Amino acid sequence: MTRFAVIYYSSTGSVHDLAEAYAAGAEEAGAEVRLRRVAELVPHEIVEANEAW
């Protein structure tokens, strides 16, 4: 069996949507998939101050 890891960072959700699409495609092709999001490294105060985040 093929194993496929999708490791991504997404601050606004756009890359998250792409990562899920890649994972779904790989699963449909028969792969064992792991979807992993990289932890946010920006301080919480900065994320809260930016509405798009």
Coordinates of C-alpha atoms in Angstrom, one line a residue:
M1 CA 0.0 0.0 0.0
T2 CA 1.1 3.5 -0.8
R3 CA 1.5 5.9 2.1
F4 CA 1.0 9.6 1.6
A5 CA 1.5 12.4 4.1
V6 CA 0.2 15.9 3.5
I7 CA 2.0 18.3 5.9
Y8 CA 0.9 21.9 5.6
Y9 CA 0.7 25.3 7.2
S10 CA -2.4 27.5 6.8
S11 CA -2.9 30.8 8.4
T12 CA -6.2 31.7 6.7
G13 CA -7.6 28.3 5.7
S14 CA -6.9 28.4 1.9
V15 CA -4.0 26.0 2.1
H16 CA -6.0 23.8 4.5
D17 CA -8.6 23.4 1.8
L18 CA -6.0 22.4 -0.7
A19 CA -4.4 19.9 1.7
E20 CA -7.8 18.3 2.2
A21 CA -8.3 18.0 -1.5
Y22 CA -4.9 16.4 -2.0
A23 CA -5.6 14.0 0.8
A24 CA -9.0 13.1 -0.6
G25 CA -7.5 12.4 -4.1
A26 CA -4.8 10.2 -2.6
E27 CA -7.4 8.2 -0.6
E28 CA -9.5 7.7 -3.7
A29 CA -6.4 6.4 -5.5
G30 CA -6.0 3.8 -2.6
A31 CA -3.3 5.5 -0.6
E32 CA -3.1 5.5 3.2
V33 CA -3.2 9.2 4.0
R34 CA -2.1 11.3 7.0
L35 CA -3.0 15.0 7.1
R36 CA -0.9 17.0 9.4
R37 CA -1.0 20.7 10.1
V38 CA 2.1 22.5 11.3
A39 CA 1.6 24.4 14.6
E40 CA 1.2 28.1 14.5
L41 CA 4.4 29.9 15.6
V42 CA 3.1 33.5 15.5
P43 CA 2.2 34.9 18.9
H44 CA -1.5 34.7 19.8
E45 CA -1.7 38.5 20.1
I46 CA -0.7 39.0 16.5
V47 CA -3.1 36.4 15.2
E48 CA -6.0 38.1 17.2
A49 CA -5.1 41.5 15.8
N50 CA -5.3 40.4 12.2
E51 CA -8.9 39.7 11.1
A52 CA -7.8 37.7 8.1
W53 CA -5.9 35.2 10.3

